[in-house]
């Protein structure tokens, strides 16, 4: 069986029914053509037999005289959507426009195959759709209270000669755009607009049909968002020849303007501050313009945070619409007037500090005597601060042991003086702080050393945690009114100002302790006479000139002053032109040598040159750094970061001062070639089971190289999406030594990667499956051999992806199941015939037996 493919020109299946005076859009597309991607189109029209030329995409003289005026005015125009699709647009269609429209495409094919034109019938009908609002007036205004109900009506009827359906949509505009509320579609389905789904399911919004072609919108429990202008939007739909629905026209009419008066709930008092043991008085006021009979339900809430929801808040008291108040000992709720409710909290405590808000609901009576809640509102929270009855005391800080040299002990005493209330309901705790002293006037935030909870649990700060755990810093209570801080070995980092904070805690009625007051002491300074540490680092390049592939060497010479028996730790850093992603400031840490001569690789990630960097100690104050087989990517500024350490108490080393050397630059002057990479495929659209060929082509600009002087690492990746919005998946890679590595695959298809020429690499997907689709690209890493014979790695180059589309071959998919089915049916039929023949031959055969005569003889009496 052979299939002939050729040009195919398509227009919608007719007839197309359109309404007089509306805009008509007729698309025309062409496919399976040869030649340029952008195709031209000609449109012609015929009322009976002869065709008249309307408009063309490529010939400005194509239009006949009858249509030149309408084409010039823009009433008839062509709109191109893509290279192979255009639309004929006719504005304000008239009865004379009824007829046959033909779309033609000039041939650009090598051979004439397929069809080059297509026709569609357009039928123009009269406008029979009328939409109107209320009979009393064209638009009305409604002013309602929140929670009320209202109904709006509109009438829509059509006298179209065709069998059309109406699509009715109620819309609201309380901003700059119209939003859909509820629709009755042309297919007879109800469709709520965005944000109205829940209210439609609850029955608060309905659309009903009535007599005289009326459509009624019913809204119950009106919300503030229901205020605005309402209109009825009606569109007329007809089913086309291809059974699809087509909208032929649309009309609307504004029905009403609705204003919703909101019900507000506010607390008359703003932020409140009361003293412990006093009373808290708050009033909840309800503002509403509702008249008639209604009752209010009020509920007071308490929350520790203003952002808590009602479910997280604590209910204090409530009064329902029958004026029944829930019981409480220390809290009362009273009805002051019709719209005011008073909350009174007696004997407040510190735990009563927080946020108070009230919730009010309005209930109205129904015809059956029951009550219905129409609106519910919650006030903004009011902050209430309960001020504790503070004890009166002072705090004095003194230094009992002052260090004269580094590693001497230091002891500070924080004393409570003039305490007026030392009874059992008051408890004192201490917090210690440190502030670094700077020579400038810059303000430095204090650092917490340690603090105590109400139960005298010691909490350590980040600065002192490790030293306290090691026993270098001790916090203790020397007396009832004295808290002490002792530093066993004072170091240079301990220089600065120290102060303490004494906190008073009060016992509450639920036996909890609440902080009532903080008193801060004046600061004391810890320092001793000494000369400042100085550290100088000089970096020297041993070989002033070298090329890529050679060994780079530099030394770092260190000199220091005023540091007792120093030891040095060295860190080699590099500042490269391209920012290293591992460090946000652009500096890469390469290798380090600690003060104990322990070497550590920092951010050196080149696995092929793990032993390519060496840092060694030449003398006590001289260090040498080597980097073997330098690459072009190693270009940058190299420095030595040196830290001087001095011995401290307890056998520990303390950091004294840091120093940074002058930069040493590595710069390669290269004039090598420039590589470019592209991906190509002769057939990016294939069927399942076929072979897909993808080529990764490397091109070279600039200086030419011999084939033996360059090599490539090639990796193929795939992104399983149309828009490159997923992570790429590694398919296969080929290194410069010719070793192929493939990733694990889940499907039955297979991959092969080979080098077919010095600059071309082919990836084949054997037995393609549907999951092999996606954007495919290759990443190439060039390697160039220098004049000294050393291989240099160039930056990675990523090709622009190509999309591979995998289609299903319907014939091959059904061929084998069809053959198997026919074979099984034939075998079953033959087996049935054989069983029937055997049954009729042997099982159903009659056997005729001759009647046997029975012969008996007489017996004697004795024998009987």
XYZ file of N, CA and C in Angstrom, residues 551-670:
360
model
N 54.919 24.781 35.548
C 54.649 24.834 36.987
C 54.736 26.285 37.466
N 53.698 26.698 38.209
C 53.664 28.045 38.785
C 54.128 27.956 40.240
N 55.077 28.837 40.642
C 55.601 28.844 41.999
C 55.583 30.266 42.534
N 55.202 30.377 43.810
C 55.334 31.649 44.501
C 55.589 31.365 45.981
N 56.289 32.291 46.643
C 56.590 32.155 48.064
C 55.914 33.280 48.820
N 55.595 32.999 50.083
C 54.995 33.985 50.972
C 55.906 34.128 52.181
N 56.479 35.316 52.360
C 57.359 35.598 53.480
C 56.600 36.437 54.498
N 56.664 36.013 55.775
C 55.876 36.613 56.841
C 56.811 37.230 57.862
N 56.484 38.420 58.321
C 57.207 39.063 59.413
C 56.180 39.657 60.373
N 56.436 39.536 61.681
C 55.478 40.007 62.690
C 56.217 40.706 63.808
N 55.451 41.518 64.571
C 55.989 42.230 65.720
C 54.990 42.143 66.859
N 55.527 42.144 68.079
C 54.752 42.186 69.322
C 53.891 40.945 69.523
N 54.269 39.818 68.894
C 53.547 38.568 69.072
C 54.508 37.569 69.700
N 54.114 36.997 70.809
C 54.984 36.076 71.539
C 54.957 34.700 70.894
N 56.151 34.205 70.477
C 56.324 32.869 69.853
C 55.182 32.555 68.893
N 55.078 33.317 67.810
C 53.922 33.103 66.921
C 54.087 31.866 66.050
N 52.965 31.324 65.643
C 52.873 30.342 64.576
C 51.884 30.871 63.539
N 52.087 30.394 62.301
C 51.299 30.967 61.210
C 50.502 29.875 60.500
N 49.277 30.219 60.125
C 48.482 29.398 59.210
C 48.328 30.170 57.912
N 48.441 29.449 56.783
C 48.475 30.086 55.462
C 47.329 29.530 54.625
N 46.649 30.435 53.908
C 45.580 30.079 52.973
C 45.879 30.731 51.633
N 45.886 29.928 50.547
C 46.099 30.446 49.196
C 44.734 30.665 48.561
N 44.488 31.879 48.068
C 43.226 32.225 47.414
C 43.498 32.699 45.996
N 42.442 32.602 45.160
C 42.547 33.035 43.762
C 41.313 33.839 43.414
N 41.540 34.961 42.760
C 40.455 35.794 42.231
C 40.481 35.666 40.722
N 39.501 34.926 40.187
C 39.482 34.636 38.750
C 38.534 35.572 38.030
N 38.747 35.737 36.697
C 37.851 36.639 35.940
C 36.408 36.213 36.014
N 36.142 34.885 35.955
C 34.781 34.374 36.074
C 34.552 34.035 37.536
N 33.477 34.542 38.114
C 33.222 34.368 39.535
C 32.986 32.913 39.851
N 33.667 32.449 40.869
C 33.467 31.068 41.330
C 32.144 30.995 42.061
N 31.269 30.084 41.631
C 29.938 29.989 42.208
C 29.979 29.495 43.652
N 31.085 28.889 44.069
C 31.170 28.388 45.434
C 31.398 29.488 46.444
N 31.735 30.683 45.993
C 31.990 31.771 46.920
C 31.310 33.014 46.393
N 30.484 33.643 47.229
C 29.678 34.769 46.776
C 30.508 36.000 46.473
N 31.737 36.150 47.090
C 32.526 37.354 46.839
C 33.509 37.180 45.695
N 33.491 36.078 44.967
C 34.330 35.896 43.801
C 35.697 35.356 44.098
N 36.039 35.064 45.352
C 37.353 34.545 45.725
C 37.258 33.046 45.986
N 38.172 32.283 45.380
C 38.203 30.824 45.551
C 39.317 30.443 46.515
N 38.968 29.669 47.526
C 39.944 29.155 48.486
C 40.529 27.866 47.914
N 41.868 27.820 47.722
C 42.487 26.678 47.036
C 43.031 25.664 48.041
N 44.010 26.047 48.853
C 44.686 25.111 49.751
C 45.128 25.885 50.981
N 45.191 25.202 52.134
C 45.556 25.866 53.377
C 46.533 24.985 54.156
N 47.302 25.653 55.002
C 48.256 24.998 55.891
C 48.035 25.580 57.281
N 47.626 24.736 58.260
C 47.301 25.216 59.600
C 48.578 25.506 60.380
N 48.388 26.091 61.560
C 49.539 26.379 62.416
C 50.204 25.107 62.916
N 49.491 23.979 62.819
C 50.071 22.686 63.190
C 50.604 21.936 61.971
N 50.768 22.636 60.827
C 51.323 22.078 59.585
C 50.428 20.998 58.979
N 49.122 21.152 59.117
C 48.162 20.234 58.497
C 47.682 20.871 57.194
N 47.899 20.156 56.074
C 47.522 20.664 54.755
C 46.101 20.201 54.440
N 45.326 21.109 53.855
C 43.931 20.788 53.512
C 43.567 21.454 52.196
N 42.970 20.660 51.282
C 42.415 21.219 50.052
C 41.075 21.872 50.376
N 40.910 23.125 49.992
C 39.678 23.854 50.323
C 38.629 23.680 49.225
N 38.642 24.581 48.235
C 37.656 24.539 47.151
C 38.269 24.060 45.840
N 39.341 23.323 45.890
C 39.986 22.797 44.682
C 39.163 21.611 44.196
N 38.500 21.758 43.052
C 37.544 20.748 42.586
C 37.985 20.012 41.334
N 39.185 20.303 40.808
C 39.665 19.625 39.596
C 40.131 18.227 39.973
N 39.283 17.221 39.710
C 39.605 15.849 40.102
C 40.767 15.270 39.313
N 41.019 15.820 38.105
C 42.140 15.303 37.319
C 43.476 15.824 37.814
N 43.457 16.826 38.662
C 44.681 17.389 39.218
C 44.564 17.503 40.736
N 44.197 16.390 41.374
C 44.071 16.397 42.833
C 45.408 16.696 43.487
N 46.493 16.150 42.927
C 47.833 16.398 43.455
C 48.532 17.536 42.722
N 47.775 18.383 42.047
C 48.384 19.434 41.227
C 48.748 20.674 41.997
N 48.335 20.806 43.276
C 48.698 21.976 44.071
C 49.384 21.496 45.344
N 50.437 22.214 45.747
C 51.240 21.848 46.922
C 51.533 23.128 47.688
N 51.336 23.081 49.023
C 51.693 24.188 49.906
C 52.574 23.618 51.017
N 53.791 24.163 51.143
C 54.733 23.613 52.110
C 55.414 24.745 52.858
N 55.905 24.368 54.027
C 56.594 25.315 54.898
C 58.089 25.198 54.647
N 58.712 26.254 54.108
C 60.142 26.247 53.796
C 60.948 26.610 55.034
N 60.571 27.676 55.680
C 61.190 28.115 56.926
C 60.078 28.480 57.899
N 60.477 28.944 59.081
C 59.488 29.274 60.099
C 58.568 30.407 59.641
N 59.093 31.296 58.807
C 58.302 32.428 58.338
C 58.240 32.498 56.814
N 58.441 31.371 56.123
C 58.394 31.356 54.662
C 57.642 30.105 54.199
N 56.721 30.317 53.233
C 55.883 29.232 52.724
C 55.929 29.289 51.198
N 55.889 28.093 50.575
C 55.979 28.020 49.116
C 54.756 27.292 48.572
N 54.186 27.877 47.501
C 53.007 27.310 46.834
C 53.381 26.935 45.414
N 53.075 25.691 45.016
C 53.308 25.222 43.655
C 51.992 24.754 43.051
N 51.850 25.022 41.731
C 50.706 24.515 40.965
C 51.268 23.932 39.669
N 51.136 22.594 39.525
C 51.692 21.888 38.383
C 50.714 21.893 37.216
N 51.312 21.839 36.000
C 50.530 21.723 34.750
C 49.399 22.753 34.732
N 49.796 24.006 34.752
C 48.808 25.082 34.785
C 47.950 25.065 33.522
N 46.681 25.400 33.722
C 45.717 25.489 32.630
C 45.344 26.957 32.408
N 44.739 27.202 31.242
C 44.305 28.570 30.932
C 43.250 29.029 31.937
N 42.460 28.053 32.433
C 41.424 28.394 33.407
C 41.999 28.790 34.755
N 43.311 28.618 34.973
C 43.930 28.992 36.242
C 44.311 30.463 36.285
N 44.039 31.212 35.219
C 44.411 32.620 35.186
C 43.677 33.383 36.272
N 44.362 34.349 36.924
C 43.756 35.149 37.967
C 44.804 35.749 38.883
N 44.325 36.330 40.002
C 45.185 36.938 41.003
C 45.277 36.006 42.206
N 46.492 35.676 42.620
C 46.719 34.734 43.718
C 47.311 35.488 44.898
N 46.813 35.179 46.105
C 47.269 35.852 47.319
C 47.513 34.820 48.424
N 48.274 35.263 49.435
C 48.480 34.479 50.663
C 47.731 35.183 51.786
N 46.836 34.462 52.452
C 46.135 34.966 53.627
C 46.759 34.274 54.836
N 47.424 35.043 55.673
C 48.191 34.495 56.791
C 47.532 34.930 58.095
N 47.415 33.990 59.030
C 46.901 34.258 60.368
C 47.982 33.906 61.382
N 48.290 34.852 62.263
C 49.277 34.621 63.310
C 48.568 34.135 64.567
N 49.119 33.104 65.187
C 48.532 32.502 66.398
C 49.550 32.603 67.527
N 49.022 32.888 68.705
C 49.875 32.948 69.891
C 49.375 31.939 70.916
N 50.271 31.349 71.722
C 49.849 30.355 72.713
C 49.049 31.002 73.824
N 47.985 30.304 74.236
C 47.130 30.812 75.303
C 47.069 29.830 76.445
N 46.202 30.124 77.399
C 46.065 29.276 78.559
C 45.416 27.953 78.206
N 45.732 26.930 78.966
C 45.163 25.606 78.747
C 45.713 24.915 77.535
N 46.883 25.341 77.039
C 47.480 24.690 75.883
C 46.777 24.990 74.582
N 45.956 26.033 74.526
C 45.215 26.381 73.320
C 45.947 27.493 72.570
N 45.738 27.510 71.260
C 46.276 28.573 70.409
C 45.187 29.613 70.176
N 45.560 30.892 70.260
C 44.612 31.974 70.075
C 45.007 32.795 68.854
N 44.025 33.188 68.110
C 44.264 33.986 66.910
C 44.671 35.386 67.319
N 45.804 35.830 66.779
C 46.321 37.143 67.155
C 45.979 38.199 66.102
N 46.385 37.982 64.846
C 46.171 38.991 63.818
C 46.197 38.304 62.461
N 45.534 38.928 61.472
C 45.484 38.420 60.102
C 46.233 39.358 59.173
N 46.787 38.778 58.091
C 47.491 39.570 57.096
C 47.222 39.063 55.697
N 47.231 39.975 54.721
C 46.958 39.643 53.321
C 48.126 40.119 52.474
N 48.624 39.237 51.594
C 49.781 39.578 50.776
C 49.373 40.372 49.554
N 50.378 40.852 48.844
C 50.156 41.480 47.545
C 49.740 40.421 46.528
N 48.983 40.781 45.497
C 48.525 39.777 44.525
C 49.620 39.416 43.529
N 49.639 38.137 43.138
C 50.506 37.633 42.068
C 49.590 37.197 40.926
N 49.816 37.758 39.740
C 48.916 37.518 38.619
C 49.449 36.408 37.722
N 48.514 35.511 37.322
C 48.776 34.506 36.288
C 47.944 34.902 35.080
N 48.629 35.209 33.981
C 47.936 35.657 32.778
C 48.538 34.929 31.581
N 47.687 34.352 30.760
C 48.125 33.627 29.569
C 47.728 34.435 28.342
N 48.678 34.686 27.489
C 48.396 35.349 26.225
C 48.142 34.270 25.174
N 46.898 34.092 24.831
C 46.527 33.032 23.887
C 45.988 33.643 22.608
